[in-house]
PDB file of C-alpha atoms and ligand atoms in Angstrom:
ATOM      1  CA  UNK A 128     -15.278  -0.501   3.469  1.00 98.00           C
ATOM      2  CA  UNK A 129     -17.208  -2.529   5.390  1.00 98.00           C
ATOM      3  CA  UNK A 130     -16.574  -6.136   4.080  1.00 98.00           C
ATOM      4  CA  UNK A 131     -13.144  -5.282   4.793  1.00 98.00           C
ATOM      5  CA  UNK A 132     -13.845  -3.822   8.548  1.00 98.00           C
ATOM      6  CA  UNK A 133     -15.955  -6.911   9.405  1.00 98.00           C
ATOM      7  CA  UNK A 134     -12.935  -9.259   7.930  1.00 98.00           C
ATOM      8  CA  UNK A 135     -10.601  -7.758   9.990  1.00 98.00           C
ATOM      9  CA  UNK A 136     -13.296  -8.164  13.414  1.00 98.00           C
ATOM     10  CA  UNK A 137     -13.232 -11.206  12.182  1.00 98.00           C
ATOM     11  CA  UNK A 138      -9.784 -12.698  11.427  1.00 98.00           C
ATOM     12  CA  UNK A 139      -7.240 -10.370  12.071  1.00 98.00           C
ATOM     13  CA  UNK A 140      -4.930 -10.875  15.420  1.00 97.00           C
ATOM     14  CA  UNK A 141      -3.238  -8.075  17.416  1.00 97.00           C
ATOM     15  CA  UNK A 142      -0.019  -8.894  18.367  1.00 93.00           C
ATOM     16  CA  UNK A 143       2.593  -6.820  20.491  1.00 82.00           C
ATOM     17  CA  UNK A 144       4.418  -3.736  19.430  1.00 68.00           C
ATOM     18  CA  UNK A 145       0.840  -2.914  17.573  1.00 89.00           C
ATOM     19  CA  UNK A 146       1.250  -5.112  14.806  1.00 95.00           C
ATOM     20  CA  UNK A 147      -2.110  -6.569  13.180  1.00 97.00           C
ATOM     21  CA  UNK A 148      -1.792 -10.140  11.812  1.00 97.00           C
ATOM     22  CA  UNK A 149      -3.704 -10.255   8.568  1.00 98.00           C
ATOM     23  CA  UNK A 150      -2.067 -13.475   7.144  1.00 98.00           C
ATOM     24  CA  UNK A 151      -5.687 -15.661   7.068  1.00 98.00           C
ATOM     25  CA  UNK A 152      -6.641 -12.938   3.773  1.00 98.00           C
ATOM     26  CA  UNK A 153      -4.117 -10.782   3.392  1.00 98.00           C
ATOM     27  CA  UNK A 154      -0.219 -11.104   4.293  1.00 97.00           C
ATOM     28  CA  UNK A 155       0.169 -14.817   3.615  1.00 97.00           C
ATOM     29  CA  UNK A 156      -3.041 -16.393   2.397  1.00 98.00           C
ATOM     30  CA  UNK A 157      -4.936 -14.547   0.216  1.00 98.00           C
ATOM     31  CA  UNK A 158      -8.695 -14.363  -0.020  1.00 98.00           C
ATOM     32  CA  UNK A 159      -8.542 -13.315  -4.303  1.00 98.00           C
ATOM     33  CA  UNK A 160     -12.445 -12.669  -3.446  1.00 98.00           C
ATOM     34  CA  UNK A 161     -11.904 -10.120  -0.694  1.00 98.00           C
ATOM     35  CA  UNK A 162      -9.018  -8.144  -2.838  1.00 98.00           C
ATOM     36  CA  UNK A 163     -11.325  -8.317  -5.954  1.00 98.00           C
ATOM     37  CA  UNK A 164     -13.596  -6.046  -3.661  1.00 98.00           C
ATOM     38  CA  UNK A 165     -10.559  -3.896  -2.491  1.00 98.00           C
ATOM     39  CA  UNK A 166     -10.030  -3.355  -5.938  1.00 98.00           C
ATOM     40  CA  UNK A 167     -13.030  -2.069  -7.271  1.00 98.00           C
ATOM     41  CA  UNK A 168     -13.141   0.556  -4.268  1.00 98.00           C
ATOM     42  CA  UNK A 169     -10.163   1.374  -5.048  1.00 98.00           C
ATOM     43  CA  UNK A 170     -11.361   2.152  -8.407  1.00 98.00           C
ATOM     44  CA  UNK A 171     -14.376   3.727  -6.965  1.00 98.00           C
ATOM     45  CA  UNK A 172     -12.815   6.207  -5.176  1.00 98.00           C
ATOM     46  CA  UNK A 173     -10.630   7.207  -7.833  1.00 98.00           C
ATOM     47  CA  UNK A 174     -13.038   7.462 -10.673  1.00 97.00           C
ATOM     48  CA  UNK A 175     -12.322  10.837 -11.231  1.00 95.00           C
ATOM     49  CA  UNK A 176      -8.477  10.252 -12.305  1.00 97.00           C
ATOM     50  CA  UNK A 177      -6.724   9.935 -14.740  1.00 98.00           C
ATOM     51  CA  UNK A 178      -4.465   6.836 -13.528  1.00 98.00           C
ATOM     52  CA  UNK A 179      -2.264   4.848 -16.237  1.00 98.00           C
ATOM     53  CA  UNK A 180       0.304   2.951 -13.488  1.00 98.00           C
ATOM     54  CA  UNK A 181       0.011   1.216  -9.849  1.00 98.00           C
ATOM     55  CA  UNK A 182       3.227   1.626  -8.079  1.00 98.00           C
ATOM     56  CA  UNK A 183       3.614  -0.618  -4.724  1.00 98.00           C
ATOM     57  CA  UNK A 184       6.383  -1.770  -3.336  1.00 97.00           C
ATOM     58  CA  UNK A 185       7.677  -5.856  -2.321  1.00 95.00           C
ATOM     59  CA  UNK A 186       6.356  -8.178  -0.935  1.00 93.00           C
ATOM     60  CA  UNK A 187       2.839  -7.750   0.360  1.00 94.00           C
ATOM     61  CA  UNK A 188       1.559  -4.746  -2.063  1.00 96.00           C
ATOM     62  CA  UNK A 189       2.048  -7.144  -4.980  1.00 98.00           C
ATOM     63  CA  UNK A 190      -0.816  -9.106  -5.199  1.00 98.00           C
ATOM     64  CA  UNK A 191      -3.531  -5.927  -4.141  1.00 98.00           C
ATOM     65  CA  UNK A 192      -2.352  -4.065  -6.761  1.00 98.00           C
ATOM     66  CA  UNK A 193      -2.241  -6.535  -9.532  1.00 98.00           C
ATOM     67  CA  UNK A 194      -6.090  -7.397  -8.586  1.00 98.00           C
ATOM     68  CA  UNK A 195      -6.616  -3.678  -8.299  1.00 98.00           C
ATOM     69  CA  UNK A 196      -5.112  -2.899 -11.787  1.00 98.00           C
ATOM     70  CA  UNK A 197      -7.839  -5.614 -13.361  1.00 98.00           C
ATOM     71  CA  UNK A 198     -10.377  -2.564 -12.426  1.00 98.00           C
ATOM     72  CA  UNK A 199      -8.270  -0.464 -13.733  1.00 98.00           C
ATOM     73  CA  UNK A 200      -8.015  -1.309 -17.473  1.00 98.00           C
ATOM     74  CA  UNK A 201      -5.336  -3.611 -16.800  1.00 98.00           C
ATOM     75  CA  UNK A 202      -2.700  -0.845 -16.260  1.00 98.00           C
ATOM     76  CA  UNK A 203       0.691  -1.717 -15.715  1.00 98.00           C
ATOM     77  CA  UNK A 204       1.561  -2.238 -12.019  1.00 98.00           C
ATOM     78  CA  UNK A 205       4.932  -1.571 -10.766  1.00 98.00           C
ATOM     79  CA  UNK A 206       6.788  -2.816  -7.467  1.00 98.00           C
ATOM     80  CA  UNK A 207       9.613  -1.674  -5.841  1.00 97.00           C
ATOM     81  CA  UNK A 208      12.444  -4.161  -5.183  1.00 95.00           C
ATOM     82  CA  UNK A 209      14.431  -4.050  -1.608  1.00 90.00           C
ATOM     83  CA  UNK A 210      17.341  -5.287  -2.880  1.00 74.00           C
ATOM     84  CA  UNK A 211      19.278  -4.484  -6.456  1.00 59.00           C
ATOM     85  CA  UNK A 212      19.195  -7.721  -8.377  1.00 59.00           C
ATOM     86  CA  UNK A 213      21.473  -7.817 -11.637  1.00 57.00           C
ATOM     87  CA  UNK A 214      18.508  -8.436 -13.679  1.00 58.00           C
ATOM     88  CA  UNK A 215      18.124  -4.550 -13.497  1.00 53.00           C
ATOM     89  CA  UNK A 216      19.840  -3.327 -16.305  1.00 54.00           C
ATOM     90  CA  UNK A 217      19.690   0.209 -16.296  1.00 67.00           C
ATOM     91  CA  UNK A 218      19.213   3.723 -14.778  1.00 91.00           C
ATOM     92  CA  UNK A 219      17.510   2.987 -11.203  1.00 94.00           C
ATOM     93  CA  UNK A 220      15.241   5.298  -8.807  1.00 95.00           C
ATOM     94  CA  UNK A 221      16.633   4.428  -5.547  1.00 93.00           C
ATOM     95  CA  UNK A 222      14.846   5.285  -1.874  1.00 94.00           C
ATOM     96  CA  UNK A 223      15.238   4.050   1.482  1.00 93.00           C
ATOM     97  CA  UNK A 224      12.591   2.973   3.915  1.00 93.00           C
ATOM     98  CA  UNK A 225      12.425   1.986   7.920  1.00 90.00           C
ATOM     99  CA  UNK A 226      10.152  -1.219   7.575  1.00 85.00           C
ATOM    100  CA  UNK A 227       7.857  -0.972  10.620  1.00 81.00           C
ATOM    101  CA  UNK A 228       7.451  -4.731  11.053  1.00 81.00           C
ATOM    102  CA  UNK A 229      11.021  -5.770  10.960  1.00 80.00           C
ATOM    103  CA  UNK A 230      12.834  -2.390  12.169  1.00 81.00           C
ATOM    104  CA  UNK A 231      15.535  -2.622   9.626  1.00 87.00           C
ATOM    105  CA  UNK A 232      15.954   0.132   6.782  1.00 91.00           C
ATOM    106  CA  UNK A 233      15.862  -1.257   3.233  1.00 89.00           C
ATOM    107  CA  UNK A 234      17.379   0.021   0.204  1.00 93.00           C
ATOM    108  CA  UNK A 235      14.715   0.066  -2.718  1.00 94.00           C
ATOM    109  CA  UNK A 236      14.746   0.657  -6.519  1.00 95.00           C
ATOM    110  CA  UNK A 237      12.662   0.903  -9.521  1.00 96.00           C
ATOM    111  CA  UNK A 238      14.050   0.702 -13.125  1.00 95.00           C
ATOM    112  CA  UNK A 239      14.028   4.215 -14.834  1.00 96.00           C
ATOM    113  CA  UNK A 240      12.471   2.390 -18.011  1.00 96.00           C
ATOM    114  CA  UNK A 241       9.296   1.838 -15.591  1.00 98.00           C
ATOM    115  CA  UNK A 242       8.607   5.231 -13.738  1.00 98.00           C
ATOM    116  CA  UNK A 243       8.924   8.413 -15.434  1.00 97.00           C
ATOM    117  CA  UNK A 244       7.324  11.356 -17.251  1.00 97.00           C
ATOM    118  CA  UNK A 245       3.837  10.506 -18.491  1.00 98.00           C
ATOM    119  CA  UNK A 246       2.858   8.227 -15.818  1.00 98.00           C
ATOM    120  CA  UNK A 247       0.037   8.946 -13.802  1.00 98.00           C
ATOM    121  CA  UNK A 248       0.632   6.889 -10.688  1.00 98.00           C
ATOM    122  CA  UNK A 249      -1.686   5.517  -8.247  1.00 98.00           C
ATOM    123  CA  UNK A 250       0.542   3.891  -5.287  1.00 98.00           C
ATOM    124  CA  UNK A 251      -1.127   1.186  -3.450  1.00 98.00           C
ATOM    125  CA  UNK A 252       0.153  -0.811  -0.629  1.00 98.00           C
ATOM    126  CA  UNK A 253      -1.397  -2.912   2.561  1.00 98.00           C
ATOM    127  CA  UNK A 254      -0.808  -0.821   5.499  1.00 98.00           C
ATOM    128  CA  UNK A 255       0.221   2.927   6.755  1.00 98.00           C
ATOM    129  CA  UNK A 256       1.867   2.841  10.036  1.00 97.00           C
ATOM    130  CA  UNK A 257       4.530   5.625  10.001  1.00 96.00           C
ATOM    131  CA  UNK A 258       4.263   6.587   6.473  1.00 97.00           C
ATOM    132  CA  UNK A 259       7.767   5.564   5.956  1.00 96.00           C
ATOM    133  CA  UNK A 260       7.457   3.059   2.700  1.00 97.00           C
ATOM    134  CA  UNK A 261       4.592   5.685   1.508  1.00 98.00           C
ATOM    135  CA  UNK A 262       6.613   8.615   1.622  1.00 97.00           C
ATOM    136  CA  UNK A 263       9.570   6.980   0.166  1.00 97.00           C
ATOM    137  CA  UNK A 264       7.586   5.917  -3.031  1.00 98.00           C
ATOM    138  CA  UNK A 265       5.662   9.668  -3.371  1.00 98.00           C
ATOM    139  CA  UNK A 266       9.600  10.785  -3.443  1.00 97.00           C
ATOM    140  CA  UNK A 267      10.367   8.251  -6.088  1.00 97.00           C
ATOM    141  CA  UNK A 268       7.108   9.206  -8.155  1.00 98.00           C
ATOM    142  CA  UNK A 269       8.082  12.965  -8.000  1.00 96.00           C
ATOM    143  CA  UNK A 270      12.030  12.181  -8.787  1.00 96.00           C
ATOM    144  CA  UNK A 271      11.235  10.543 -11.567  1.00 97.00           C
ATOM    145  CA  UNK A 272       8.970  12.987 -13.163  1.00 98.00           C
ATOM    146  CA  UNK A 273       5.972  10.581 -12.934  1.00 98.00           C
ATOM    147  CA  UNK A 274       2.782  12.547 -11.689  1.00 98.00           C
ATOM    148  CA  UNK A 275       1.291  11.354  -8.311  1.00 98.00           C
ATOM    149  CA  UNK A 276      -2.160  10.914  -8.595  1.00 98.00           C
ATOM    150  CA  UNK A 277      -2.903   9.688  -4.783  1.00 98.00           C
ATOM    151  CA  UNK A 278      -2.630   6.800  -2.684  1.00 98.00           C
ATOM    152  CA  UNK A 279      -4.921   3.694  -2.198  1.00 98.00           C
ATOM    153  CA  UNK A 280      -3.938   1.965   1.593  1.00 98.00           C
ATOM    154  CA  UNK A 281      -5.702  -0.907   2.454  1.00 98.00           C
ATOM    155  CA  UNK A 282      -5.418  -0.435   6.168  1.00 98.00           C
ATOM    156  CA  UNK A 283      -4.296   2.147   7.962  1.00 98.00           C
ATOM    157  CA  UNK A 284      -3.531   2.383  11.640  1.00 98.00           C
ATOM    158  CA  UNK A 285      -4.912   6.157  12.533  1.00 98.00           C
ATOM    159  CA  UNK A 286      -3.335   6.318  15.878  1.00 97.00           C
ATOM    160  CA  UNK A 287       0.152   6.676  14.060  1.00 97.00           C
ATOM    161  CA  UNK A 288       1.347   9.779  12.091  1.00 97.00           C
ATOM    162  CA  UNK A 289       1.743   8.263   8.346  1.00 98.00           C
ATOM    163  CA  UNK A 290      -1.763   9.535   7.383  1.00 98.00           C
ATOM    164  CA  UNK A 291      -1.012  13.083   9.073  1.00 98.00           C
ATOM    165  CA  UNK A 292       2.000  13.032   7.151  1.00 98.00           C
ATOM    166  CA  UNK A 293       0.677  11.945   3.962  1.00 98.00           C
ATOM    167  CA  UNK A 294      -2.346  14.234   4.177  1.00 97.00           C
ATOM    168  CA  UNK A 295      -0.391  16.918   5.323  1.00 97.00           C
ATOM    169  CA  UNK A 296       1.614  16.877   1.823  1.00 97.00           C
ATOM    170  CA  UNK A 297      -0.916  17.124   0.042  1.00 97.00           C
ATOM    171  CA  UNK A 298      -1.451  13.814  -1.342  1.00 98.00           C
ATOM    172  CA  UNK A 299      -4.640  12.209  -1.869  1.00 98.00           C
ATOM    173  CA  UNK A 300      -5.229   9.350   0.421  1.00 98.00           C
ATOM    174  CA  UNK A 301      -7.829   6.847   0.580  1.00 98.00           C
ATOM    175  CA  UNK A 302      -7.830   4.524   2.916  1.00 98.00           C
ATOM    176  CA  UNK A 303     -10.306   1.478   2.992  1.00 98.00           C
ATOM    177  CA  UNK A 304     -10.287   0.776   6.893  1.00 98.00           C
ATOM    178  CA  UNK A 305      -8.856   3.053   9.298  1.00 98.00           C
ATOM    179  CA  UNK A 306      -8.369   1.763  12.741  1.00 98.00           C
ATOM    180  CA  UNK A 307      -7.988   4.178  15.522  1.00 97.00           C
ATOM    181  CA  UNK A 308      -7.627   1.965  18.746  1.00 96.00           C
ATOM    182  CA  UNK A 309      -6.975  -2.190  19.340  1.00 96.00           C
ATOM    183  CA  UNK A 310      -5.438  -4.286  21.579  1.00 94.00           C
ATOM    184  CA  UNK A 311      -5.583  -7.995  22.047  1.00 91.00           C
ATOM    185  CA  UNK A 312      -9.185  -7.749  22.751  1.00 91.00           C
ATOM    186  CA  UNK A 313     -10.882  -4.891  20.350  1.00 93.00           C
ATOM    187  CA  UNK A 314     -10.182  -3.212  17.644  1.00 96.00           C
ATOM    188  CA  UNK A 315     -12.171   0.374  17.008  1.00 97.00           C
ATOM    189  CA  UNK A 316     -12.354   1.801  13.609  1.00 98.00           C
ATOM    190  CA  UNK A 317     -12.694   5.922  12.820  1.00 96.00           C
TER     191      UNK A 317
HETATM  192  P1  LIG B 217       5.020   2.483   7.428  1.00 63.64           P
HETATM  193  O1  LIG B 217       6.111   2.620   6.396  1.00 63.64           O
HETATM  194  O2  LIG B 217       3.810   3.300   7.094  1.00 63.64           O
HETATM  195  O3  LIG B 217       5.522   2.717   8.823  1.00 63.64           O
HETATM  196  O4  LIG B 217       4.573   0.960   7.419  1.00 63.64           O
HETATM  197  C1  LIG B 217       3.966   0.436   6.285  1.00 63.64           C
HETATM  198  C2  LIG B 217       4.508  -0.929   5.968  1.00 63.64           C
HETATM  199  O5  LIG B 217       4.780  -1.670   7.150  1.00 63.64           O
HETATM  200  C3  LIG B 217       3.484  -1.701   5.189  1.00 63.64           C
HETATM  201  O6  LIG B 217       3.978  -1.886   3.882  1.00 63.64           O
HETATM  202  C4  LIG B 217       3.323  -3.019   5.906  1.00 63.64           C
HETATM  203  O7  LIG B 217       3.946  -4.035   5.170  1.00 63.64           O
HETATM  204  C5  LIG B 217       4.030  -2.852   7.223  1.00 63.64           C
HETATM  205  N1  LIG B 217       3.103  -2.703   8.357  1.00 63.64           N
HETATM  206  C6  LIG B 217       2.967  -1.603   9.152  1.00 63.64           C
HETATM  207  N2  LIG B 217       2.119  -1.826  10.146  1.00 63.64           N
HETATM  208  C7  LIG B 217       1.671  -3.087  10.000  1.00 63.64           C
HETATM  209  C8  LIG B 217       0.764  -3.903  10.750  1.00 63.64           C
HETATM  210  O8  LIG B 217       0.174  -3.533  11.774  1.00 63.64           O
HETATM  211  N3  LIG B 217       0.525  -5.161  10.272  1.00 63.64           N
HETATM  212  C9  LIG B 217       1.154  -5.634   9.172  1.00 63.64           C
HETATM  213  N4  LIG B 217       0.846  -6.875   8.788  1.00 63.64           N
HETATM  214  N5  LIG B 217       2.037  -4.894   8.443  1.00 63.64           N
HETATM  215  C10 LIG B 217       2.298  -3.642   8.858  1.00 63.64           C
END
């Protein structure tokens, strides 16, 4: 997507450990513009589904796939909590990622009454590094009986395995911007 590529030329940082700062439109401020765009690729590339439920997960997935569910008929979109509140009632689906920006492994749940049979679940989330959080919500999405209909990824970082892994299990994977090289001083997309 090339709005997206020339945003991130534009505004995104590289910092060390091969972390891209996105926080000017993404990650902390959001341009609502920019992710109405992201949204209606997203709904591009899956026109051909039959999608009735976003699933992302806490914090930064949130706000894509609300913007994202506009284009899609104002489905439901659900997010995965890292920690078990007491709000949750009932029967959970529990996972466990490694978060890839803050190295710690999270706990995460989603309420039984919001994931099961009969939902045809897009996931959507920000970035693919390892494939860790991705993985962990296909898992939940099969568990629960849902169906997995593919996942949208805003940016993905090609020089790491997620997307091999991903691809490799035969989920559907879009991915808006994939970067395969940067460093302080360029960033080189596939
Ligand atoms: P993975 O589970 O694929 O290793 O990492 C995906 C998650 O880590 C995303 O949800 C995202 O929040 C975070 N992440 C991974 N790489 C980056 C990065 O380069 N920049 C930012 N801002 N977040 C990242």
């Amino acid at each position: 997507m090339q709005l997206l590529k020339d945003r991130i030329l534009k505004d995104g940082i590289v910092k060390d450990g091969d972390v891209l700062k996105v926080d000017s439109f993404l990650n902390h401020q959001i341009d609502v513009r920019l992710l109405r765009q992201i949204g209606k690729e997203f709904r591009r590339l899956f026109a051909d589904c039959e999608i009735n439920k976003i699933l992302t997960i806490e914090s930064s997935g949130i706000g894509i796939a609300c913007i994202a569910a506009e284009e899609f008929d104002n489905i439901p979109v659900v997010f995965a909590k890292k920690n078990q509140t007491k709000n949750i009632a009932h029967d959970v689906h529990r996972g466990k990622v490694e978060s890839f920006t803050h190295g710690k492994t999270y706990d995460v749940i989603v309420s039984k009454d919001f994931l099961g049979k009969g939902d045809k679940v897009l996931i959507i989330d920000d970035f693919l590094a390892k494939g860790n959080a991705l993985v962990c919500l296909s898992e939940m999405v099969k568990n629960s009986g849902a169906e997995l209909v593919g996942a949208g990824i805003v940016i993905e970082k090609g020089y790491q395995e997620g997307g091999k892994i991903i691809r490799d299990l035969g989920i559907r994977l879009e991915s808006l911007a994939i970067i395969d090289s940067m460093n302080e001083n360029e960033i080189i997309f596939r």
